[in-house]
PDB file of N, CA and C in Angstrom:
ATOM      1  N   MET F 116     -11.476 -17.026 -18.401  1.00 37.00           N
ATOM      2  CA  MET F 116     -11.401 -17.527 -17.051  1.00 37.00           C
ATOM      3  C   MET F 116     -10.429 -18.694 -17.013  1.00 37.00           C
ATOM      4  N   ILE F 117      -9.689 -18.788 -15.923  1.00 39.00           N
ATOM      5  CA  ILE F 117      -8.745 -19.861 -15.747  1.00 39.00           C
ATOM      6  C   ILE F 117      -9.208 -20.714 -14.574  1.00 39.00           C
ATOM      7  N   ALA F 118      -9.273 -22.004 -14.790  1.00 35.00           N
ATOM      8  CA  ALA F 118      -9.656 -22.914 -13.718  1.00 35.00           C
ATOM      9  C   ALA F 118      -8.391 -23.531 -13.145  1.00 35.00           C
ATOM     10  N   LYS F 119      -8.168 -23.375 -11.838  1.00 39.00           N
ATOM     11  CA  LYS F 119      -6.984 -23.906 -11.189  1.00 39.00           C
ATOM     12  C   LYS F 119      -7.367 -25.089 -10.319  1.00 39.00           C
ATOM     13  N   VAL F 120      -6.566 -26.116 -10.365  1.00 33.00           N
ATOM     14  CA  VAL F 120      -6.772 -27.289  -9.534  1.00 33.00           C
ATOM     15  C   VAL F 120      -5.485 -27.539  -8.767  1.00 33.00           C
ATOM     16  N   LYS F 121      -5.544 -27.529  -7.434  1.00 39.00           N
ATOM     17  CA  LYS F 121      -4.354 -27.775  -6.626  1.00 39.00           C
ATOM     18  C   LYS F 121      -4.219 -29.263  -6.368  1.00 39.00           C
ATOM     19  N   THR F 122      -3.074 -29.816  -6.763  1.00 35.00           N
ATOM     20  CA  THR F 122      -2.814 -31.227  -6.572  1.00 35.00           C
ATOM     21  C   THR F 122      -1.413 -31.389  -6.008  1.00 35.00           C
ATOM     22  N   GLU F 123      -1.311 -31.618  -4.722  1.00 41.00           N
ATOM     23  CA  GLU F 123      -0.041 -31.840  -4.047  1.00 41.00           C
ATOM     24  C   GLU F 123       1.005 -30.817  -4.441  1.00 41.00           C
ATOM     25  N   GLY F 124       0.686 -29.558  -4.340  1.00 55.00           N
ATOM     26  CA  GLY F 124       1.642 -28.517  -4.628  1.00 55.00           C
ATOM     27  C   GLY F 124       1.763 -28.151  -6.086  1.00 55.00           C
ATOM     28  N   LEU F 125       1.020 -28.810  -6.966  1.00 55.00           N
ATOM     29  CA  LEU F 125       1.068 -28.472  -8.382  1.00 55.00           C
ATOM     30  C   LEU F 125      -0.240 -27.830  -8.792  1.00 55.00           C
ATOM     31  N   VAL F 126      -0.162 -26.846  -9.666  1.00 53.00           N
ATOM     32  CA  VAL F 126      -1.351 -26.174 -10.169  1.00 53.00           C
ATOM     33  C   VAL F 126      -1.451 -26.474 -11.655  1.00 53.00           C
ATOM     34  N   ASN F 127      -2.572 -26.989 -12.076  1.00 57.00           N
ATOM     35  CA  ASN F 127      -2.822 -27.218 -13.492  1.00 57.00           C
ATOM     36  C   ASN F 127      -3.836 -26.188 -13.960  1.00 57.00           C
ATOM     37  N   ALA F 128      -3.719 -25.750 -15.170  1.00 53.00           N
ATOM     38  CA  ALA F 128      -4.644 -24.737 -15.672  1.00 53.00           C
ATOM     39  C   ALA F 128      -5.192 -25.173 -17.020  1.00 53.00           C
ATOM     40  N   VAL F 129      -6.317 -24.601 -17.376  1.00 50.00           N
ATOM     41  CA  VAL F 129      -6.905 -24.844 -18.684  1.00 50.00           C
ATOM     42  C   VAL F 129      -6.760 -23.589 -19.522  1.00 50.00           C
ATOM     43  N   GLU F 130      -7.103 -23.710 -20.770  1.00 51.00           N
ATOM     44  CA  GLU F 130      -7.020 -22.547 -21.645  1.00 51.00           C
ATOM     45  C   GLU F 130      -8.072 -21.529 -21.258  1.00 51.00           C
ATOM     46  N   ASN F 131      -7.690 -20.255 -21.333  1.00 56.00           N
ATOM     47  CA  ASN F 131      -8.667 -19.210 -21.075  1.00 56.00           C
ATOM     48  C   ASN F 131      -9.348 -18.832 -22.385  1.00 56.00           C
ATOM     49  N   VAL F 132     -10.166 -17.813 -22.369  1.00 56.00           N
ATOM     50  CA  VAL F 132     -10.974 -17.434 -23.535  1.00 56.00           C
ATOM     51  C   VAL F 132     -10.099 -17.100 -24.745  1.00 56.00           C
ATOM     52  N   SER F 133      -8.954 -16.465 -24.511  1.00 59.00           N
ATOM     53  CA  SER F 133      -8.102 -16.079 -25.636  1.00 59.00           C
ATOM     54  C   SER F 133      -7.241 -17.231 -26.146  1.00 59.00           C
ATOM     55  N   GLY F 134      -7.297 -18.387 -25.477  1.00 55.00           N
ATOM     56  CA  GLY F 134      -6.550 -19.545 -25.921  1.00 55.00           C
ATOM     57  C   GLY F 134      -5.196 -19.711 -25.259  1.00 55.00           C
ATOM     58  N   ALA F 135      -4.807 -18.785 -24.374  1.00 57.00           N
ATOM     59  CA  ALA F 135      -3.514 -18.884 -23.699  1.00 57.00           C
ATOM     60  C   ALA F 135      -3.606 -19.868 -22.536  1.00 57.00           C
ATOM     61  N   VAL F 136      -2.553 -20.637 -22.351  1.00 50.00           N
ATOM     62  CA  VAL F 136      -2.494 -21.600 -21.254  1.00 50.00           C
ATOM     63  C   VAL F 136      -1.550 -21.059 -20.198  1.00 50.00           C
ATOM     64  N   ASN F 137      -2.006 -21.060 -18.960  1.00 60.00           N
ATOM     65  CA  ASN F 137      -1.208 -20.526 -17.873  1.00 60.00           C
ATOM     66  C   ASN F 137      -1.044 -21.562 -16.772  1.00 60.00           C
ATOM     67  N   PHE F 138       0.103 -21.494 -16.069  1.00 56.00           N
ATOM     68  CA  PHE F 138       0.386 -22.293 -14.873  1.00 56.00           C
ATOM     69  C   PHE F 138       0.270 -23.798 -15.108  1.00 56.00           C
ATOM     70  N   VAL F 139       0.813 -24.297 -16.163  1.00 64.00           N
ATOM     71  CA  VAL F 139       0.780 -25.729 -16.402  1.00 64.00           C
ATOM     72  C   VAL F 139       1.871 -26.376 -15.548  1.00 64.00           C
ATOM     73  N   ASN F 140       1.455 -27.267 -14.651  1.00 75.00           N
ATOM     74  CA  ASN F 140       2.352 -27.954 -13.726  1.00 75.00           C
ATOM     75  C   ASN F 140       3.264 -26.994 -12.968  1.00 75.00           C
ATOM     76  N   ALA F 141       2.696 -25.925 -12.483  1.00 81.00           N
ATOM     77  CA  ALA F 141       3.446 -24.952 -11.705  1.00 81.00           C
ATOM     78  C   ALA F 141       3.411 -25.338 -10.233  1.00 81.00           C
ATOM     79  N   LYS F 142       4.450 -24.975  -9.490  1.00 86.00           N
ATOM     80  CA  LYS F 142       4.524 -25.290  -8.072  1.00 86.00           C
ATOM     81  C   LYS F 142       3.874 -24.163  -7.277  1.00 86.00           C
ATOM     82  N   GLU F 143       2.951 -24.521  -6.396  1.00 88.00           N
ATOM     83  CA  GLU F 143       2.287 -23.539  -5.542  1.00 88.00           C
ATOM     84  C   GLU F 143       2.776 -23.720  -4.110  1.00 88.00           C
ATOM     85  N   THR F 144       3.125 -22.610  -3.470  1.00 90.00           N
ATOM     86  CA  THR F 144       3.582 -22.620  -2.090  1.00 90.00           C
ATOM     87  C   THR F 144       2.694 -21.704  -1.271  1.00 90.00           C
ATOM     88  N   LYS F 145       2.192 -22.197  -0.143  1.00 92.00           N
ATOM     89  CA  LYS F 145       1.383 -21.377   0.758  1.00 92.00           C
ATOM     90  C   LYS F 145       2.123 -21.223   2.074  1.00 92.00           C
ATOM     91  N   ILE F 146       2.190 -19.977   2.563  1.00 93.00           N
ATOM     92  CA  ILE F 146       2.904 -19.647   3.788  1.00 93.00           C
ATOM     93  C   ILE F 146       2.026 -18.705   4.607  1.00 93.00           C
ATOM     94  N   ASN F 147       2.105 -18.820   5.930  1.00 94.00           N
ATOM     95  CA  ASN F 147       1.419 -17.867   6.792  1.00 94.00           C
ATOM     96  C   ASN F 147       1.983 -16.478   6.514  1.00 94.00           C
ATOM     97  N   LYS F 148       1.104 -15.500   6.267  1.00 94.00           N
ATOM     98  CA  LYS F 148       1.576 -14.190   5.830  1.00 94.00           C
ATOM     99  C   LYS F 148       2.376 -13.460   6.901  1.00 94.00           C
ATOM    100  N   HIS F 149       2.033 -13.630   8.166  1.00 94.00           N
ATOM    101  CA  HIS F 149       2.766 -12.945   9.231  1.00 94.00           C
ATOM    102  C   HIS F 149       4.168 -13.543   9.380  1.00 94.00           C
ATOM    103  N   LEU F 150       4.274 -14.849   9.290  1.00 95.00           N
ATOM    104  CA  LEU F 150       5.567 -15.519   9.355  1.00 95.00           C
ATOM    105  C   LEU F 150       6.449 -15.097   8.182  1.00 95.00           C
ATOM    106  N   PHE F 151       5.864 -15.023   6.995  1.00 95.00           N
ATOM    107  CA  PHE F 151       6.629 -14.650   5.806  1.00 95.00           C
ATOM    108  C   PHE F 151       7.157 -13.226   5.894  1.00 95.00           C
ATOM    109  N   VAL F 152       6.280 -12.262   6.264  1.00 95.00           N
ATOM    110  CA  VAL F 152       6.684 -10.854   6.257  1.00 95.00           C
ATOM    111  C   VAL F 152       7.631 -10.537   7.406  1.00 95.00           C
ATOM    112  N   TRP F 153       7.289 -10.950   8.614  1.00 95.00           N
ATOM    113  CA  TRP F 153       8.050 -10.489   9.775  1.00 95.00           C
ATOM    114  C   TRP F 153       9.282 -11.338  10.068  1.00 95.00           C
ATOM    115  N   VAL F 154       9.232 -12.627   9.847  1.00 95.00           N
ATOM    116  CA  VAL F 154      10.413 -13.457  10.100  1.00 95.00           C
ATOM    117  C   VAL F 154      11.242 -13.605   8.827  1.00 95.00           C
ATOM    118  N   GLY F 155      10.583 -14.003   7.731  1.00 95.00           N
ATOM    119  CA  GLY F 155      11.312 -14.267   6.495  1.00 95.00           C
ATOM    120  C   GLY F 155      11.874 -13.024   5.836  1.00 95.00           C
ATOM    121  N   ALA F 156      11.052 -11.983   5.695  1.00 96.00           N
ATOM    122  CA  ALA F 156      11.485 -10.796   4.951  1.00 96.00           C
ATOM    123  C   ALA F 156      12.168  -9.760   5.848  1.00 96.00           C
ATOM    124  N   TRP F 157      11.630  -9.508   7.031  1.00 95.00           N
ATOM    125  CA  TRP F 157      12.194  -8.442   7.863  1.00 95.00           C
ATOM    126  C   TRP F 157      13.384  -8.925   8.678  1.00 95.00           C
ATOM    127  N   LEU F 158      13.204  -9.993   9.447  1.00 95.00           N
ATOM    128  CA  LEU F 158      14.249 -10.442  10.355  1.00 95.00           C
ATOM    129  C   LEU F 158      15.407 -11.130   9.629  1.00 95.00           C
ATOM    130  N   LEU F 159      15.101 -11.998   8.686  1.00 95.00           N
ATOM    131  CA  LEU F 159      16.133 -12.777   8.011  1.00 95.00           C
ATOM    132  C   LEU F 159      16.247 -12.470   6.517  1.00 95.00           C
ATOM    133  N   GLY F 160      15.686 -11.372   6.074  1.00 95.00           N
ATOM    134  CA  GLY F 160      15.696 -11.020   4.661  1.00 95.00           C
ATOM    135  C   GLY F 160      17.074 -10.753   4.099  1.00 95.00           C
ATOM    136  N   VAL F 161      17.996 -10.260   4.924  1.00 94.00           N
ATOM    137  CA  VAL F 161      19.345  -9.987   4.428  1.00 94.00           C
ATOM    138  C   VAL F 161      20.082 -11.268   4.065  1.00 94.00           C
ATOM    139  N   PHE F 162      19.630 -12.408   4.585  1.00 96.00           N
ATOM    140  CA  PHE F 162      20.239 -13.694   4.258  1.00 96.00           C
ATOM    141  C   PHE F 162      19.495 -14.417   3.135  1.00 96.00           C
ATOM    142  N   GLY F 163      18.455 -13.806   2.577  1.00 95.00           N
ATOM    143  CA  GLY F 163      17.715 -14.399   1.469  1.00 95.00           C
ATOM    144  C   GLY F 163      16.655 -15.392   1.884  1.00 95.00           C
ATOM    145  N   VAL F 164      16.318 -15.458   3.165  1.00 95.00           N
ATOM    146  CA  VAL F 164      15.349 -16.440   3.651  1.00 95.00           C
ATOM    147  C   VAL F 164      13.984 -16.244   2.998  1.00 95.00           C
ATOM    148  N   ASP F 165      13.600 -14.998   2.746  1.00 95.00           N
ATOM    149  CA  ASP F 165      12.302 -14.747   2.115  1.00 95.00           C
ATOM    150  C   ASP F 165      12.240 -15.357   0.725  1.00 95.00           C
ATOM    151  N   ARG F 166      13.335 -15.316  -0.002  1.00 95.00           N
ATOM    152  CA  ARG F 166      13.367 -15.917  -1.338  1.00 95.00           C
ATOM    153  C   ARG F 166      13.342 -17.437  -1.270  1.00 95.00           C
ATOM    154  N   PHE F 167      14.020 -18.012  -0.273  1.00 95.00           N
ATOM    155  CA  PHE F 167      13.958 -19.461  -0.092  1.00 95.00           C
ATOM    156  C   PHE F 167      12.546 -19.893   0.270  1.00 95.00           C
ATOM    157  N   MET F 168      11.853 -19.118   1.113  1.00 94.00           N
ATOM    158  CA  MET F 168      10.482 -19.452   1.503  1.00 94.00           C
ATOM    159  C   MET F 168       9.541 -19.419   0.304  1.00 94.00           C
ATOM    160  N   ARG F 169       9.797 -18.534  -0.633  1.00 93.00           N
ATOM    161  CA  ARG F 169       8.966 -18.426  -1.834  1.00 93.00           C
ATOM    162  C   ARG F 169       9.255 -19.529  -2.839  1.00 93.00           C
ATOM    163  N   GLY F 170      10.365 -20.203  -2.684  1.00 91.00           N
ATOM    164  CA  GLY F 170      10.736 -21.246  -3.625  1.00 91.00           C
ATOM    165  C   GLY F 170      11.730 -20.786  -4.664  1.00 91.00           C
ATOM    166  N   GLN F 171      12.257 -19.583  -4.518  1.00 93.00           N
ATOM    167  CA  GLN F 171      13.245 -19.046  -5.446  1.00 93.00           C
ATOM    168  C   GLN F 171      14.645 -19.297  -4.890  1.00 93.00           C
ATOM    169  N   VAL F 172      15.093 -20.525  -5.006  1.00 94.00           N
ATOM    170  CA  VAL F 172      16.354 -20.932  -4.393  1.00 94.00           C
ATOM    171  C   VAL F 172      17.544 -20.213  -5.023  1.00 94.00           C
ATOM    172  N   GLY F 173      17.568 -20.096  -6.332  1.00 95.00           N
ATOM    173  CA  GLY F 173      18.681 -19.427  -7.011  1.00 95.00           C
ATOM    174  C   GLY F 173      18.817 -17.972  -6.604  1.00 95.00           C
ATOM    175  N   VAL F 174      17.697 -17.251  -6.546  1.00 95.00           N
ATOM    176  CA  VAL F 174      17.728 -15.853  -6.135  1.00 95.00           C
ATOM    177  C   VAL F 174      18.093 -15.755  -4.653  1.00 95.00           C
ATOM    178  N   GLY F 175      17.639 -16.728  -3.864  1.00 96.00           N
ATOM    179  CA  GLY F 175      17.996 -16.747  -2.447  1.00 96.00           C
ATOM    180  C   GLY F 175      19.493 -16.901  -2.236  1.00 96.00           C
ATOM    181  N   ILE F 176      20.118 -17.760  -3.028  1.00 97.00           N
ATOM    182  CA  ILE F 176      21.569 -17.939  -2.929  1.00 97.00           C
ATOM    183  C   ILE F 176      22.294 -16.672  -3.362  1.00 97.00           C
ATOM    184  N   CYS F 177      21.816 -16.042  -4.436  1.00 97.00           N
ATOM    185  CA  CYS F 177      22.422 -14.771  -4.881  1.00 97.00           C
ATOM    186  C   CYS F 177      22.273 -13.689  -3.816  1.00 97.00           C
ATOM    187  N   LYS F 178      21.108 -13.628  -3.192  1.00 96.00           N
ATOM    188  CA  LYS F 178      20.883 -12.627  -2.149  1.00 96.00           C
ATOM    189  C   LYS F 178      21.765 -12.911  -0.941  1.00 96.00           C
ATOM    190  N   LEU F 179      21.956 -14.183  -0.628  1.00 96.00           N
ATOM    191  CA  LEU F 179      22.817 -14.563   0.487  1.00 96.00           C
ATOM    192  C   LEU F 179      24.270 -14.182   0.216  1.00 96.00           C
ATOM    193  N   LEU F 180      24.739 -14.431  -0.997  1.00 96.00           N
ATOM    194  CA  LEU F 180      26.141 -14.174  -1.327  1.00 96.00           C
ATOM    195  C   LEU F 180      26.448 -12.718  -1.654  1.00 96.00           C
ATOM    196  N   PHE F 181      25.523 -12.045  -2.364  1.00 96.00           N
ATOM    197  CA  PHE F 181      25.821 -10.709  -2.878  1.00 96.00           C
ATOM    198  C   PHE F 181      24.948  -9.600  -2.292  1.00 96.00           C
ATOM    199  N   GLY F 182      24.019  -9.941  -1.423  1.00 93.00           N
ATOM    200  CA  GLY F 182      23.126  -8.928  -0.853  1.00 93.00           C
ATOM    201  C   GLY F 182      23.836  -7.879  -0.022  1.00 93.00           C
ATOM    202  N   TRP F 183      24.969  -8.247   0.551  1.00 93.00           N
ATOM    203  CA  TRP F 183      25.717  -7.299   1.367  1.00 93.00           C
ATOM    204  C   TRP F 183      26.236  -6.134   0.529  1.00 93.00           C
ATOM    205  N   MET F 184      26.419  -6.343  -0.767  1.00 96.00           N
ATOM    206  CA  MET F 184      26.919  -5.282  -1.647  1.00 96.00           C
ATOM    207  C   MET F 184      25.909  -4.150  -1.813  1.00 96.00           C
ATOM    208  N   THR F 185      24.638  -4.439  -1.579  1.00 95.00           N
ATOM    209  CA  THR F 185      23.610  -3.404  -1.716  1.00 95.00           C
ATOM    210  C   THR F 185      23.386  -2.647  -0.416  1.00 95.00           C
ATOM    211  N   LEU F 186      24.174  -2.979   0.616  1.00 95.00           N
ATOM    212  CA  LEU F 186      24.088  -2.315   1.930  1.00 95.00           C
ATOM    213  C   LEU F 186      22.699  -2.443   2.549  1.00 95.00           C
ATOM    214  N   GLY F 187      22.037  -3.562   2.298  1.00 94.00           N
ATOM    215  CA  GLY F 187      20.720  -3.814   2.877  1.00 94.00           C
ATOM    216  C   GLY F 187      19.555  -3.265   2.079  1.00 94.00           C
ATOM    217  N   ILE F 188      19.829  -2.591   0.977  1.00 96.00           N
ATOM    218  CA  ILE F 188      18.747  -2.004   0.178  1.00 96.00           C
ATOM    219  C   ILE F 188      17.887  -3.090  -0.462  1.00 96.00           C
ATOM    220  N   TRP F 189      18.507  -4.155  -0.952  1.00 96.00           N
ATOM    221  CA  TRP F 189      17.770  -5.257  -1.578  1.00 96.00           C
ATOM    222  C   TRP F 189      16.794  -5.868  -0.578  1.00 96.00           C
ATOM    223  N   ALA F 190      17.253  -6.138   0.640  1.00 96.00           N
ATOM    224  CA  ALA F 190      16.384  -6.721   1.668  1.00 96.00           C
ATOM    225  C   ALA F 190      15.276  -5.752   2.062  1.00 96.00           C
ATOM    226  N   PHE F 191      15.595  -4.469   2.164  1.00 97.00           N
ATOM    227  CA  PHE F 191      14.601  -3.462   2.529  1.00 97.00           C
ATOM    228  C   PHE F 191      13.513  -3.355   1.465  1.00 97.00           C
ATOM    229  N   VAL F 192      13.901  -3.345   0.203  1.00 96.00           N
ATOM    230  CA  VAL F 192      12.927  -3.255  -0.890  1.00 96.00           C
ATOM    231  C   VAL F 192      12.052  -4.504  -0.922  1.00 96.00           C
ATOM    232  N   ASP F 193      12.648  -5.682  -0.751  1.00 96.00           N
ATOM    233  CA  ASP F 193      11.853  -6.915  -0.699  1.00 96.00           C
ATOM    234  C   ASP F 193      10.864  -6.890   0.469  1.00 96.00           C
ATOM    235  N   TRP F 194      11.277  -6.342   1.613  1.00 96.00           N
ATOM    236  CA  TRP F 194      10.392  -6.259   2.769  1.00 96.00           C
ATOM    237  C   TRP F 194       9.228  -5.310   2.501  1.00 96.00           C
ATOM    238  N   ILE F 195       9.498  -4.160   1.890  1.00 96.00           N
ATOM    239  CA  ILE F 195       8.436  -3.205   1.560  1.00 96.00           C
ATOM    240  C   ILE F 195       7.454  -3.829   0.568  1.00 96.00           C
ATOM    241  N   ILE F 196       7.954  -4.514  -0.446  1.00 94.00           N
ATOM    242  CA  ILE F 196       7.078  -5.178  -1.417  1.00 94.00           C
ATOM    243  C   ILE F 196       6.225  -6.234  -0.729  1.00 94.00           C
ATOM    244  N   ALA F 197       6.837  -7.015   0.172  1.00 94.00           N
ATOM    245  CA  ALA F 197       6.085  -8.044   0.901  1.00 94.00           C
ATOM    246  C   ALA F 197       5.005  -7.411   1.767  1.00 94.00           C
ATOM    247  N   LEU F 198       5.319  -6.318   2.461  1.00 94.00           N
ATOM    248  CA  LEU F 198       4.316  -5.626   3.284  1.00 94.00           C
ATOM    249  C   LEU F 198       3.128  -5.165   2.454  1.00 94.00           C
ATOM    250  N   ILE F 199       3.415  -4.530   1.333  1.00 93.00           N
ATOM    251  CA  ILE F 199       2.346  -3.991   0.485  1.00 93.00           C
ATOM    252  C   ILE F 199       1.511  -5.115  -0.110  1.00 93.00           C
ATOM    253  N   LYS F 200       2.164  -6.159  -0.604  1.00 92.00           N
ATOM    254  CA  LYS F 200       1.428  -7.272  -1.217  1.00 92.00           C
ATOM    255  C   LYS F 200       0.589  -8.028  -0.198  1.00 92.00           C
ATOM    256  N   VAL F 201       1.167  -8.345   0.960  1.00 92.00           N
ATOM    257  CA  VAL F 201       0.509  -9.214   1.925  1.00 92.00           C
ATOM    258  C   VAL F 201      -0.553  -8.479   2.743  1.00 92.00           C
ATOM    259  N   TYR F 202      -0.259  -7.274   3.195  1.00 93.00           N
ATOM    260  CA  TYR F 202      -1.222  -6.544   4.015  1.00 93.00           C
ATOM    261  C   TYR F 202      -2.065  -5.567   3.210  1.00 93.00           C
ATOM    262  N   GLY F 203      -1.804  -5.470   1.925  1.00 88.00           N
ATOM    263  CA  GLY F 203      -2.610  -4.623   1.061  1.00 88.00           C
ATOM    264  C   GLY F 203      -3.910  -5.310   0.684  1.00 88.00           C
ATOM    265  N   GLY F 204      -4.447  -4.981  -0.447  1.00 81.00           N
ATOM    266  CA  GLY F 204      -5.737  -5.506  -0.847  1.00 81.00           C
ATOM    267  C   GLY F 204      -5.773  -6.967  -1.241  1.00 81.00           C
ATOM    268  N   ALA F 205      -4.684  -7.500  -1.786  1.00 84.00           N
ATOM    269  CA  ALA F 205      -4.720  -8.848  -2.352  1.00 84.00           C
ATOM    270  C   ALA F 205      -4.916  -9.939  -1.308  1.00 84.00           C
ATOM    271  N   TYR F 206      -4.200  -9.886  -0.206  1.00 90.00           N
ATOM    272  CA  TYR F 206      -4.263 -10.944   0.807  1.00 90.00           C
ATOM    273  C   TYR F 206      -4.801 -10.443   2.137  1.00 90.00           C
ATOM    274  N   SER F 207      -5.497  -9.330   2.147  1.00 86.00           N
ATOM    275  CA  SER F 207      -5.942  -8.734   3.408  1.00 86.00           C
ATOM    276  C   SER F 207      -6.992  -9.571   4.130  1.00 86.00           C
ATOM    277  N   ASN F 208      -7.739 -10.398   3.430  1.00 89.00           N
ATOM    278  CA  ASN F 208      -8.810 -11.164   4.068  1.00 89.00           C
ATOM    279  C   ASN F 208      -8.444 -12.620   4.315  1.00 89.00           C
ATOM    280  N   THR F 209      -7.179 -12.984   4.191  1.00 91.00           N
ATOM    281  CA  THR F 209      -6.742 -14.361   4.408  1.00 91.00           C
ATOM    282  C   THR F 209      -5.486 -14.384   5.270  1.00 91.00           C
ATOM    283  N   GLU F 210      -5.210 -15.504   5.877  1.00 93.00           N
ATOM    284  CA  GLU F 210      -4.024 -15.642   6.721  1.00 93.00           C
ATOM    285  C   GLU F 210      -2.830 -16.210   5.967  1.00 93.00           C
ATOM    286  N   ASP F 211      -3.047 -16.729   4.789  1.00 93.00           N
ATOM    287  CA  ASP F 211      -1.970 -17.326   4.006  1.00 93.00           C
ATOM    288  C   ASP F 211      -1.676 -16.490   2.777  1.00 93.00           C
ATOM    289  N   VAL F 212      -0.435 -16.501   2.380  1.00 93.00           N
ATOM    290  CA  VAL F 212      -0.025 -15.905   1.117  1.00 93.00           C
ATOM    291  C   VAL F 212       0.434 -17.065   0.238  1.00 93.00           C
ATOM    292  N   SER F 213       0.054 -17.034  -1.030  1.00 91.00           N
ATOM    293  CA  SER F 213       0.418 -18.132  -1.914  1.00 91.00           C
ATOM    294  C   SER F 213       1.280 -17.628  -3.062  1.00 91.00           C
ATOM    295  N   PHE F 214       2.229 -18.472  -3.428  1.00 91.00           N
ATOM    296  CA  PHE F 214       3.145 -18.173  -4.521  1.00 91.00           C
ATOM    297  C   PHE F 214       3.032 -19.275  -5.555  1.00 91.00           C
ATOM    298  N   ILE F 215       3.050 -18.893  -6.823  1.00 90.00           N
ATOM    299  CA  ILE F 215       3.077 -19.855  -7.918  1.00 90.00           C
ATOM    300  C   ILE F 215       4.394 -19.640  -8.647  1.00 90.00           C
ATOM    301  N   ASN F 216       5.234 -20.661  -8.612  1.00 88.00           N
ATOM    302  CA  ASN F 216       6.593 -20.578  -9.163  1.00 88.00           C
ATOM    303  C   ASN F 216       7.378 -19.407  -8.595  1.00 88.00           C
ATOM    304  N   GLY F 217       7.198 -19.117  -7.298  1.00 88.00           N
ATOM    305  CA  GLY F 217       7.956 -18.069  -6.630  1.00 88.00           C
ATOM    306  C   GLY F 217       7.386 -16.684  -6.766  1.00 88.00           C
ATOM    307  N   LYS F 218       6.314 -16.517  -7.523  1.00 90.00           N
ATOM    308  CA  LYS F 218       5.714 -15.185  -7.707  1.00 90.00           C
ATOM    309  C   LYS F 218       4.384 -15.148  -6.950  1.00 90.00           C
ATOM    310  N   TYR F 219       4.033 -13.954  -6.476  1.00 90.00           N
ATOM    311  CA  TYR F 219       2.760 -13.801  -5.776  1.00 90.00           C
ATOM    312  C   TYR F 219       1.629 -14.221  -6.708  1.00 90.00           C
ATOM    313  N   SER F 220       0.665 -14.972  -6.169  1.00 88.00           N
ATOM    314  CA  SER F 220      -0.416 -15.482  -7.017  1.00 88.00           C
ATOM    315  C   SER F 220      -1.502 -14.447  -7.272  1.00 88.00           C
ATOM    316  N   LYS F 221      -1.544 -13.406  -6.470  1.00 86.00           N
ATOM    317  CA  LYS F 221      -2.563 -12.353  -6.666  1.00 86.00           C
ATOM    318  C   LYS F 221      -1.915 -11.049  -6.984  1.00 86.00           C
TER     319      LYS F 221
END
């Protein structure tokens, strides 16, 4: 079991049963799931806004500069992944989606 403590956007973790340490001083970001999926990923996803919202600034810049080369496929795939993750089983009972170091927390 991992015990998480949220402290001003940072997540600290303790060792689990196997001795592995996870999420030491990791950044946690919480966003309204409807705002993230429909505005960030669908409407402005071709400009990398969804990646900036997640905290992945480097990937957001790459998506902004080079996303046009994929003819919108990169943005479409990110939108489908966001739909499945946010409205699927993991976040279906909450209004917020949370990211730890830019990755979905669930």
